[in-house]
Amino acid sequence: MNLIGGSANPGPPLGPALAQHKVNLMEFVNAYNERTKDKRGETLPAEITIFEDGSFTFVIKSPPTASLLLKAIGKDSGSGEPNTKKVGKVTRAQLEEIANKKMEDLNAKDLDAAVNSCSATARSMGSDG
């Protein structure tokens, strides 16, 4: 589930998704917000494991590559026509920085492969990189 660091709330989409599994919403929201308070405003996916008794554990993943790329180029969204309309440009250094942040969550064998993955995401969003 993609949530905003430090500001998750029990409303949609989180509330309905967890309520159907009898999870204490406020317990999850408070735990998530506490663990992500230093990354307020960033999109931080949470991988939630829910047990039969309604208890849970969760792991916070690195922000989505697209979010990091948009932040790097200073835009709110990618291009609606990525092959013809470019919305920004990322440098190799920026791609390496993003790849380093994403490395533990990527299926890449080394930094170059991770950079190539991030570059492909950038191109699909309408950014040269």
Short mmCIF file of N, CA, C and O in Angstrom, two decimals:
data_model
loop_
_atom_site.label_atom_id
_atom_site.label_comp_id
_atom_site.label_asym_id
_atom_site.label_seq_id
_atom_site.Cartn_x
_atom_site.Cartn_y
_atom_site.Cartn_z
N MET A 1 0.85 -1.16 0.00
CA MET A 1 0.00 0.00 0.00
C MET A 1 0.91 1.24 0.00
O MET A 1 1.80 1.35 0.83
N ASN A 2 0.68 2.14 -0.94
CA ASN A 2 1.45 3.38 -1.00
C ASN A 2 0.80 4.42 -0.10
O ASN A 2 -0.36 4.78 -0.29
N LEU A 3 1.57 4.90 0.87
CA LEU A 3 1.09 5.89 1.83
C LEU A 3 2.06 7.05 1.90
O LEU A 3 3.24 6.91 1.55
N ILE A 4 1.59 8.18 2.39
CA ILE A 4 2.44 9.35 2.54
C ILE A 4 3.07 9.32 3.93
O ILE A 4 2.38 9.22 4.94
N GLY A 5 4.39 9.39 3.95
CA GLY A 5 5.14 9.30 5.19
C GLY A 5 4.68 10.31 6.23
O GLY A 5 4.51 11.49 5.93
N GLY A 6 4.47 9.84 7.45
CA GLY A 6 4.12 10.70 8.56
C GLY A 6 2.70 11.23 8.56
O GLY A 6 2.32 11.95 9.48
N SER A 7 1.91 10.89 7.56
CA SER A 7 0.55 11.44 7.53
C SER A 7 -0.51 10.45 7.05
O SER A 7 -1.50 10.85 6.45
N ALA A 8 -0.30 9.18 7.32
CA ALA A 8 -1.33 8.19 6.98
C ALA A 8 -2.55 8.45 7.85
O ALA A 8 -2.44 8.92 8.98
N ASN A 9 -3.73 8.15 7.33
CA ASN A 9 -4.96 8.31 8.10
C ASN A 9 -5.88 7.13 7.81
O ASN A 9 -5.71 6.43 6.81
N PRO A 10 -6.85 6.89 8.67
CA PRO A 10 -7.70 5.70 8.52
C PRO A 10 -8.75 5.80 7.40
O PRO A 10 -9.50 4.86 7.20
N GLY A 11 -8.75 6.87 6.67
CA GLY A 11 -9.71 7.01 5.56
C GLY A 11 -9.26 6.21 4.36
O GLY A 11 -8.23 5.53 4.38
N PRO A 12 -10.05 6.28 3.27
CA PRO A 12 -9.69 5.57 2.05
C PRO A 12 -8.34 6.06 1.52
O PRO A 12 -8.03 7.24 1.70
N PRO A 13 -7.56 5.24 0.91
CA PRO A 13 -7.79 3.84 0.58
C PRO A 13 -7.39 2.87 1.70
O PRO A 13 -7.72 1.70 1.66
N LEU A 14 -6.67 3.38 2.68
CA LEU A 14 -6.15 2.51 3.74
C LEU A 14 -7.25 1.87 4.58
O LEU A 14 -7.25 0.66 4.81
N GLY A 15 -8.18 2.67 5.05
CA GLY A 15 -9.23 2.17 5.95
C GLY A 15 -9.99 0.98 5.41
O GLY A 15 -10.03 -0.08 6.04
N PRO A 16 -10.61 1.10 4.24
CA PRO A 16 -11.36 -0.03 3.70
C PRO A 16 -10.48 -1.27 3.45
O PRO A 16 -10.93 -2.39 3.65
N ALA A 17 -9.24 -1.05 3.03
CA ALA A 17 -8.36 -2.18 2.73
C ALA A 17 -8.03 -2.97 3.99
O ALA A 17 -8.00 -4.21 3.97
N LEU A 18 -7.79 -2.28 5.10
CA LEU A 18 -7.43 -2.98 6.34
C LEU A 18 -8.63 -3.40 7.16
O LEU A 18 -8.60 -4.42 7.84
N ALA A 19 -9.71 -2.63 7.11
CA ALA A 19 -10.89 -2.93 7.93
C ALA A 19 -11.49 -4.29 7.56
O ALA A 19 -11.96 -5.01 8.44
N GLN A 20 -11.46 -4.65 6.30
CA GLN A 20 -12.02 -5.93 5.89
C GLN A 20 -11.26 -7.11 6.49
O GLN A 20 -11.76 -8.22 6.55
N HIS A 21 -10.05 -6.84 6.99
CA HIS A 21 -9.24 -7.89 7.62
C HIS A 21 -9.22 -7.74 9.14
O HIS A 21 -8.41 -8.36 9.81
N LYS A 22 -10.09 -6.89 9.66
CA LYS A 22 -10.25 -6.69 11.10
C LYS A 22 -8.98 -6.16 11.79
O LYS A 22 -8.68 -6.51 12.92
N VAL A 23 -8.25 -5.31 11.08
CA VAL A 23 -7.06 -4.68 11.64
C VAL A 23 -7.46 -3.44 12.41
O VAL A 23 -8.33 -2.68 11.96
N ASN A 24 -6.85 -3.21 13.55
CA ASN A 24 -7.07 -1.99 14.32
C ASN A 24 -6.42 -0.85 13.52
O ASN A 24 -5.20 -0.71 13.52
N LEU A 25 -7.25 -0.05 12.86
CA LEU A 25 -6.74 1.00 11.95
C LEU A 25 -5.87 2.02 12.65
O LEU A 25 -4.80 2.39 12.16
N MET A 26 -6.31 2.48 13.80
CA MET A 26 -5.54 3.53 14.49
C MET A 26 -4.20 3.00 14.97
O MET A 26 -3.20 3.72 14.98
N GLU A 27 -4.15 1.74 15.35
CA GLU A 27 -2.88 1.14 15.76
C GLU A 27 -1.90 1.14 14.59
O GLU A 27 -0.74 1.50 14.72
N PHE A 28 -2.39 0.74 13.40
CA PHE A 28 -1.54 0.75 12.22
C PHE A 28 -1.13 2.17 11.85
O PHE A 28 0.04 2.45 11.61
N VAL A 29 -2.10 3.08 11.79
CA VAL A 29 -1.81 4.46 11.40
C VAL A 29 -0.77 5.08 12.33
O VAL A 29 0.20 5.70 11.88
N ASN A 30 -0.95 4.91 13.63
CA ASN A 30 0.01 5.48 14.59
C ASN A 30 1.40 4.87 14.43
O ASN A 30 2.40 5.58 14.46
N ALA A 31 1.47 3.55 14.23
CA ALA A 31 2.76 2.89 14.06
C ALA A 31 3.44 3.35 12.77
O ALA A 31 4.64 3.65 12.75
N TYR A 32 2.67 3.42 11.68
CA TYR A 32 3.23 3.85 10.40
C TYR A 32 3.73 5.30 10.49
O TYR A 32 4.85 5.61 10.07
N ASN A 33 2.91 6.17 11.03
CA ASN A 33 3.29 7.58 11.13
C ASN A 33 4.51 7.78 12.01
O ASN A 33 5.36 8.61 11.72
N GLU A 34 4.61 7.02 13.08
CA GLU A 34 5.77 7.12 13.97
C GLU A 34 7.05 6.69 13.24
O GLU A 34 8.07 7.36 13.34
N ARG A 35 6.97 5.60 12.49
CA ARG A 35 8.16 5.09 11.80
C ARG A 35 8.54 5.92 10.58
O ARG A 35 9.67 5.81 10.10
N THR A 36 7.63 6.73 10.08
CA THR A 36 7.92 7.52 8.87
C THR A 36 7.93 9.02 9.13
O THR A 36 7.96 9.79 8.18
N LYS A 37 7.93 9.43 10.39
CA LYS A 37 7.84 10.87 10.68
C LYS A 37 9.01 11.67 10.13
O LYS A 37 8.87 12.83 9.80
N ASP A 38 10.17 11.03 9.97
CA ASP A 38 11.34 11.74 9.42
C ASP A 38 11.29 11.83 7.89
O ASP A 38 12.12 12.51 7.29
N LYS A 39 10.31 11.19 7.28
CA LYS A 39 10.16 11.23 5.81
C LYS A 39 8.79 11.78 5.44
O LYS A 39 8.19 11.37 4.46
N ARG A 40 8.31 12.73 6.23
CA ARG A 40 6.99 13.32 6.02
C ARG A 40 6.87 13.86 4.59
O ARG A 40 7.76 14.53 4.09
N GLY A 41 5.76 13.52 3.96
CA GLY A 41 5.48 14.01 2.62
C GLY A 41 5.94 13.10 1.49
O GLY A 41 5.52 13.26 0.36
N GLU A 42 6.82 12.13 1.78
CA GLU A 42 7.28 11.20 0.74
C GLU A 42 6.31 10.03 0.61
O GLU A 42 5.73 9.60 1.60
N THR A 43 6.16 9.53 -0.59
CA THR A 43 5.36 8.32 -0.79
C THR A 43 6.21 7.14 -0.36
O THR A 43 7.29 6.91 -0.93
N LEU A 44 5.74 6.40 0.64
CA LEU A 44 6.49 5.26 1.17
C LEU A 44 5.59 4.03 1.21
O LEU A 44 4.70 3.94 2.04
N PRO A 45 5.81 3.09 0.31
CA PRO A 45 5.00 1.88 0.31
C PRO A 45 5.21 1.08 1.58
O PRO A 45 6.32 1.00 2.11
N ALA A 46 4.15 0.50 2.07
CA ALA A 46 4.21 -0.39 3.23
C ALA A 46 3.75 -1.77 2.79
O ALA A 46 2.68 -1.91 2.20
N GLU A 47 4.56 -2.77 3.05
CA GLU A 47 4.19 -4.15 2.78
C GLU A 47 3.64 -4.71 4.10
O GLU A 47 4.38 -4.90 5.05
N ILE A 48 2.34 -4.93 4.15
CA ILE A 48 1.65 -5.28 5.39
C ILE A 48 1.33 -6.78 5.40
O ILE A 48 0.77 -7.30 4.44
N THR A 49 1.68 -7.42 6.50
CA THR A 49 1.32 -8.82 6.72
C THR A 49 0.28 -8.84 7.83
O THR A 49 0.53 -8.34 8.93
N ILE A 50 -0.89 -9.41 7.53
CA ILE A 50 -2.00 -9.44 8.49
C ILE A 50 -2.22 -10.89 8.92
O ILE A 50 -2.31 -11.79 8.09
N PHE A 51 -2.31 -11.09 10.23
CA PHE A 51 -2.51 -12.42 10.78
C PHE A 51 -3.99 -12.65 11.08
O PHE A 51 -4.78 -11.71 11.13
N GLU A 52 -4.37 -13.89 11.29
CA GLU A 52 -5.78 -14.25 11.48
C GLU A 52 -6.44 -13.51 12.64
O GLU A 52 -7.62 -13.23 12.60
N ASP A 53 -5.67 -13.20 13.67
CA ASP A 53 -6.24 -12.52 14.84
C ASP A 53 -6.34 -11.01 14.65
O ASP A 53 -6.74 -10.29 15.56
N GLY A 54 -6.00 -10.50 13.47
CA GLY A 54 -6.08 -9.07 13.19
C GLY A 54 -4.79 -8.32 13.50
O GLY A 54 -4.67 -7.14 13.20
N SER A 55 -3.83 -9.00 14.10
CA SER A 55 -2.54 -8.35 14.35
C SER A 55 -1.80 -8.22 13.02
O SER A 55 -2.17 -8.86 12.02
N PHE A 56 -0.75 -7.45 12.99
CA PHE A 56 -0.06 -7.19 11.73
C PHE A 56 1.41 -6.86 11.98
O PHE A 56 1.80 -6.52 13.10
N THR A 57 2.17 -6.98 10.94
CA THR A 57 3.52 -6.44 10.87
C THR A 57 3.61 -5.72 9.54
O THR A 57 2.82 -5.98 8.62
N PHE A 58 4.55 -4.81 9.43
CA PHE A 58 4.72 -4.15 8.14
C PHE A 58 6.17 -3.73 7.95
O PHE A 58 6.90 -3.50 8.90
N VAL A 59 6.55 -3.69 6.68
CA VAL A 59 7.88 -3.28 6.27
C VAL A 59 7.71 -2.06 5.38
O VAL A 59 6.88 -2.07 4.47
N ILE A 60 8.49 -1.05 5.64
CA ILE A 60 8.43 0.16 4.82
C ILE A 60 9.49 0.05 3.73
O ILE A 60 10.65 -0.21 4.00
N LYS A 61 9.05 0.22 2.50
CA LYS A 61 9.92 0.13 1.34
C LYS A 61 10.40 1.52 0.93
O LYS A 61 9.91 2.54 1.43
N SER A 62 11.34 1.56 0.00
CA SER A 62 11.82 2.85 -0.50
C SER A 62 10.74 3.46 -1.40
O SER A 62 9.89 2.76 -1.93
N PRO A 63 10.77 4.78 -1.56
CA PRO A 63 9.77 5.45 -2.40
C PRO A 63 9.79 4.89 -3.82
O PRO A 63 10.83 4.43 -4.30
N PRO A 64 8.65 4.96 -4.51
CA PRO A 64 8.62 4.51 -5.91
C PRO A 64 9.61 5.30 -6.77
O PRO A 64 9.83 6.50 -6.54
N THR A 65 10.19 4.63 -7.74
CA THR A 65 11.16 5.27 -8.63
C THR A 65 10.55 6.50 -9.28
O THR A 65 11.21 7.54 -9.38
N ALA A 66 9.31 6.41 -9.71
CA ALA A 66 8.66 7.54 -10.37
C ALA A 66 8.60 8.76 -9.46
O ALA A 66 8.85 9.89 -9.90
N SER A 67 8.31 8.56 -8.18
CA SER A 67 8.25 9.68 -7.23
C SER A 67 9.62 10.34 -7.09
O SER A 67 9.73 11.57 -7.05
N LEU A 68 10.65 9.53 -7.00
CA LEU A 68 12.01 10.07 -6.87
C LEU A 68 12.43 10.82 -8.13
O LEU A 68 13.09 11.86 -8.05
N LEU A 69 12.05 10.30 -9.29
CA LEU A 69 12.38 10.98 -10.54
C LEU A 69 11.65 12.32 -10.65
O LEU A 69 12.25 13.32 -11.06
N LEU A 70 10.38 12.34 -10.31
CA LEU A 70 9.62 13.60 -10.36
C LEU A 70 10.23 14.64 -9.43
O LEU A 70 10.32 15.82 -9.77
N LYS A 71 10.65 14.20 -8.27
CA LYS A 71 11.30 15.11 -7.31
C LYS A 71 12.60 15.65 -7.91
O LYS A 71 12.91 16.84 -7.78
N ALA A 72 13.36 14.78 -8.58
CA ALA A 72 14.64 15.18 -9.18
C ALA A 72 14.46 16.23 -10.28
O ALA A 72 15.30 17.13 -10.42
N ILE A 73 13.38 16.12 -11.06
CA ILE A 73 13.18 17.09 -12.15
C ILE A 73 12.28 18.25 -11.74
O ILE A 73 12.04 19.16 -12.51
N GLY A 74 11.77 18.21 -10.51
CA GLY A 74 10.95 19.31 -10.01
C GLY A 74 9.57 19.40 -10.62
O GLY A 74 9.04 20.49 -10.82
N LYS A 75 8.97 18.26 -10.95
CA LYS A 75 7.64 18.23 -11.56
C LYS A 75 6.68 17.45 -10.67
O LYS A 75 7.08 16.66 -9.83
N ASP A 76 5.38 17.68 -10.89
CA ASP A 76 4.34 16.97 -10.15
C ASP A 76 3.86 15.72 -10.88
O ASP A 76 3.27 14.84 -10.27
N SER A 77 4.05 15.68 -12.20
CA SER A 77 3.60 14.51 -12.96
C SER A 77 4.46 14.34 -14.20
O SER A 77 5.16 15.27 -14.63
N GLY A 78 4.38 13.14 -14.75
CA GLY A 78 5.11 12.84 -15.97
C GLY A 78 4.34 13.34 -17.19
O GLY A 78 3.31 14.00 -17.08
N SER A 79 4.84 12.97 -18.35
CA SER A 79 4.23 13.40 -19.60
C SER A 79 3.09 12.48 -20.00
O SER A 79 3.15 11.27 -19.80
N GLY A 80 2.05 13.04 -20.57
CA GLY A 80 0.96 12.24 -21.12
C GLY A 80 1.35 11.62 -22.45
O GLY A 80 0.74 10.66 -22.91
N GLU A 81 2.39 12.17 -23.07
CA GLU A 81 2.92 11.67 -24.34
C GLU A 81 4.44 11.54 -24.21
O GLU A 81 5.19 12.34 -24.76
N PRO A 82 4.91 10.52 -23.48
CA PRO A 82 6.33 10.43 -23.16
C PRO A 82 7.27 10.31 -24.36
O PRO A 82 8.43 10.70 -24.26
N ASN A 83 6.80 9.80 -25.49
CA ASN A 83 7.68 9.66 -26.66
C ASN A 83 7.87 10.96 -27.41
O ASN A 83 8.84 11.12 -28.13
N THR A 84 6.91 11.90 -27.27
CA THR A 84 6.99 13.14 -28.04
C THR A 84 7.12 14.38 -27.17
O THR A 84 7.73 15.36 -27.59
N LYS A 85 6.55 14.36 -25.98
CA LYS A 85 6.58 15.54 -25.13
C LYS A 85 7.40 15.22 -23.87
O LYS A 85 7.00 14.42 -23.04
N LYS A 86 8.57 15.85 -23.78
CA LYS A 86 9.46 15.63 -22.64
C LYS A 86 9.15 16.65 -21.54
O LYS A 86 8.83 17.80 -21.82
N VAL A 87 9.22 16.20 -20.29
CA VAL A 87 8.90 17.09 -19.17
C VAL A 87 10.12 17.45 -18.33
O VAL A 87 10.04 18.27 -17.44
N GLY A 88 11.26 16.82 -18.61
CA GLY A 88 12.45 17.13 -17.83
C GLY A 88 13.63 16.29 -18.26
O GLY A 88 13.54 15.48 -19.18
N LYS A 89 14.74 16.49 -17.56
CA LYS A 89 15.96 15.76 -17.85
C LYS A 89 16.63 15.40 -16.53
O LYS A 89 16.75 16.24 -15.65
N VAL A 90 17.03 14.14 -16.41
CA VAL A 90 17.78 13.70 -15.23
C VAL A 90 19.20 13.36 -15.67
O VAL A 90 19.42 12.84 -16.76
N THR A 91 20.13 13.67 -14.80
CA THR A 91 21.54 13.40 -15.10
C THR A 91 21.91 12.00 -14.63
O THR A 91 21.19 11.37 -13.86
N ARG A 92 23.04 11.54 -15.08
CA ARG A 92 23.55 10.23 -14.63
C ARG A 92 23.75 10.24 -13.11
O ARG A 92 23.43 9.27 -12.43
N ALA A 93 24.23 11.35 -12.58
CA ALA A 93 24.44 11.46 -11.13
C ALA A 93 23.12 11.33 -10.37
O ALA A 93 23.05 10.67 -9.33
N GLN A 94 22.07 11.97 -10.89
CA GLN A 94 20.75 11.86 -10.25
C GLN A 94 20.23 10.43 -10.34
O GLN A 94 19.67 9.91 -9.37
N LEU A 95 20.43 9.78 -11.49
CA LEU A 95 19.99 8.39 -11.65
C LEU A 95 20.75 7.47 -10.68
O LEU A 95 20.16 6.57 -10.10
N GLU A 96 22.04 7.72 -10.49
CA GLU A 96 22.82 6.91 -9.55
C GLU A 96 22.33 7.12 -8.12
O GLU A 96 22.24 6.16 -7.34
N GLU A 97 22.01 8.35 -7.76
CA GLU A 97 21.50 8.63 -6.42
C GLU A 97 20.16 7.91 -6.19
O GLU A 97 19.95 7.29 -5.15
N ILE A 98 19.29 7.97 -7.17
CA ILE A 98 17.99 7.29 -7.07
C ILE A 98 18.19 5.78 -7.01
O ILE A 98 17.58 5.08 -6.20
N ALA A 99 19.08 5.26 -7.86
CA ALA A 99 19.35 3.82 -7.88
C ALA A 99 19.90 3.35 -6.53
O ALA A 99 19.53 2.27 -6.04
N ASN A 100 20.75 4.14 -5.91
CA ASN A 100 21.29 3.77 -4.59
C ASN A 100 20.18 3.71 -3.54
O ASN A 100 20.18 2.83 -2.69
N LYS A 101 19.22 4.64 -3.61
CA LYS A 101 18.09 4.62 -2.66
C LYS A 101 17.21 3.40 -2.89
O LYS A 101 16.65 2.84 -1.96
N LYS A 102 17.07 2.99 -4.15
CA LYS A 102 16.17 1.90 -4.52
C LYS A 102 16.83 0.52 -4.51
O LYS A 102 16.15 -0.48 -4.62
N MET A 103 18.14 0.46 -4.39
CA MET A 103 18.89 -0.77 -4.59
C MET A 103 18.33 -1.97 -3.82
O MET A 103 18.20 -3.06 -4.38
N GLU A 104 17.97 -1.80 -2.57
CA GLU A 104 17.49 -2.94 -1.78
C GLU A 104 16.15 -3.47 -2.27
O GLU A 104 15.81 -4.62 -2.04
N ASP A 105 15.37 -2.64 -2.96
CA ASP A 105 14.06 -3.05 -3.45
C ASP A 105 14.06 -3.45 -4.93
O ASP A 105 13.04 -3.91 -5.44
N LEU A 106 15.17 -3.21 -5.61
CA LEU A 106 15.24 -3.54 -7.04
C LEU A 106 15.80 -4.93 -7.25
O LEU A 106 16.51 -5.47 -6.41
N ASN A 107 15.50 -5.48 -8.40
CA ASN A 107 16.03 -6.79 -8.80
C ASN A 107 17.27 -6.58 -9.67
O ASN A 107 17.37 -7.16 -10.74
N ALA A 108 18.18 -5.76 -9.22
CA ALA A 108 19.35 -5.44 -10.02
C ALA A 108 20.60 -6.06 -9.39
O ALA A 108 20.74 -6.06 -8.18
N LYS A 109 21.49 -6.57 -10.25
CA LYS A 109 22.68 -7.23 -9.74
C LYS A 109 23.77 -6.24 -9.33
O LYS A 109 24.63 -6.56 -8.53
N ASP A 110 23.75 -5.04 -9.91
CA ASP A 110 24.75 -4.04 -9.56
C ASP A 110 24.18 -2.64 -9.83
O ASP A 110 23.06 -2.48 -10.31
N LEU A 111 24.98 -1.62 -9.52
CA LEU A 111 24.52 -0.24 -9.65
C LEU A 111 24.19 0.11 -11.10
O LEU A 111 23.20 0.78 -11.36
N ASP A 112 24.99 -0.36 -12.05
CA ASP A 112 24.71 -0.04 -13.46
C ASP A 112 23.35 -0.58 -13.90
O ASP A 112 22.61 0.11 -14.60
N ALA A 113 23.02 -1.79 -13.48
CA ALA A 113 21.72 -2.37 -13.83
C ALA A 113 20.59 -1.57 -13.17
O ALA A 113 19.55 -1.33 -13.77
N ALA A 114 20.81 -1.13 -11.94
CA ALA A 114 19.81 -0.32 -11.24
C ALA A 114 19.63 1.03 -11.92
O ALA A 114 18.50 1.51 -12.08
N VAL A 115 20.72 1.63 -12.36
CA VAL A 115 20.66 2.91 -13.08
C VAL A 115 19.89 2.73 -14.39
O VAL A 115 19.05 3.56 -14.74
N ASN A 116 20.15 1.63 -15.09
CA ASN A 116 19.42 1.37 -16.34
C ASN A 116 17.93 1.22 -16.09
O ASN A 116 17.11 1.71 -16.87
N SER A 117 17.56 0.57 -15.01
CA SER A 117 16.15 0.41 -14.65
C SER A 117 15.51 1.77 -14.37
O SER A 117 14.42 2.07 -14.85
N CYS A 118 16.21 2.61 -13.61
CA CYS A 118 15.69 3.94 -13.29
C CYS A 118 15.60 4.80 -14.55
O CYS A 118 14.65 5.57 -14.73
N SER A 119 16.57 4.65 -15.45
CA SER A 119 16.57 5.40 -16.70
C SER A 119 15.38 5.01 -17.57
O SER A 119 14.74 5.86 -18.19
N ALA A 120 15.08 3.72 -17.60
CA ALA A 120 13.92 3.25 -18.37
C ALA A 120 12.63 3.83 -17.81
O ALA A 120 11.74 4.23 -18.57
N THR A 121 12.52 3.89 -16.49
CA THR A 121 11.34 4.50 -15.87
C THR A 121 11.26 5.97 -16.25
O THR A 121 10.18 6.48 -16.57
N ALA A 122 12.39 6.66 -16.22
CA ALA A 122 12.42 8.08 -16.59
C ALA A 122 11.92 8.28 -18.02
O ALA A 122 11.11 9.17 -18.29
N ARG A 123 12.41 7.44 -18.94
CA ARG A 123 11.98 7.57 -20.35
C ARG A 123 10.48 7.33 -20.48
O ARG A 123 9.79 8.01 -21.24
N SER A 124 9.95 6.34 -19.74
CA SER A 124 8.52 6.04 -19.84
C SER A 124 7.65 7.15 -19.27
O SER A 124 6.46 7.22 -19.57
N MET A 125 8.25 8.02 -18.46
CA MET A 125 7.53 9.14 -17.87
C MET A 125 7.67 10.42 -18.71
O MET A 125 7.07 11.43 -18.39
N GLY A 126 8.53 10.37 -19.71
CA GLY A 126 8.73 11.55 -20.55
C GLY A 126 9.89 12.40 -20.11
O GLY A 126 9.89 13.62 -20.29
N SER A 127 10.90 11.76 -19.54
CA SER A 127 12.08 12.49 -19.11
C SER A 127 13.29 11.91 -19.83
O SER A 127 13.41 10.71 -20.02
N ASP A 128 14.17 12.78 -20.28
CA ASP A 128 15.43 12.31 -20.88
C ASP A 128 16.35 11.91 -19.74
O ASP A 128 16.49 12.62 -18.75
N GLY A 129 16.96 10.75 -19.87
CA GLY A 129 17.87 10.31 -18.83
C GLY A 129 18.55 9.03 -19.17
O GLY A 129 18.21 8.29 -20.01
#
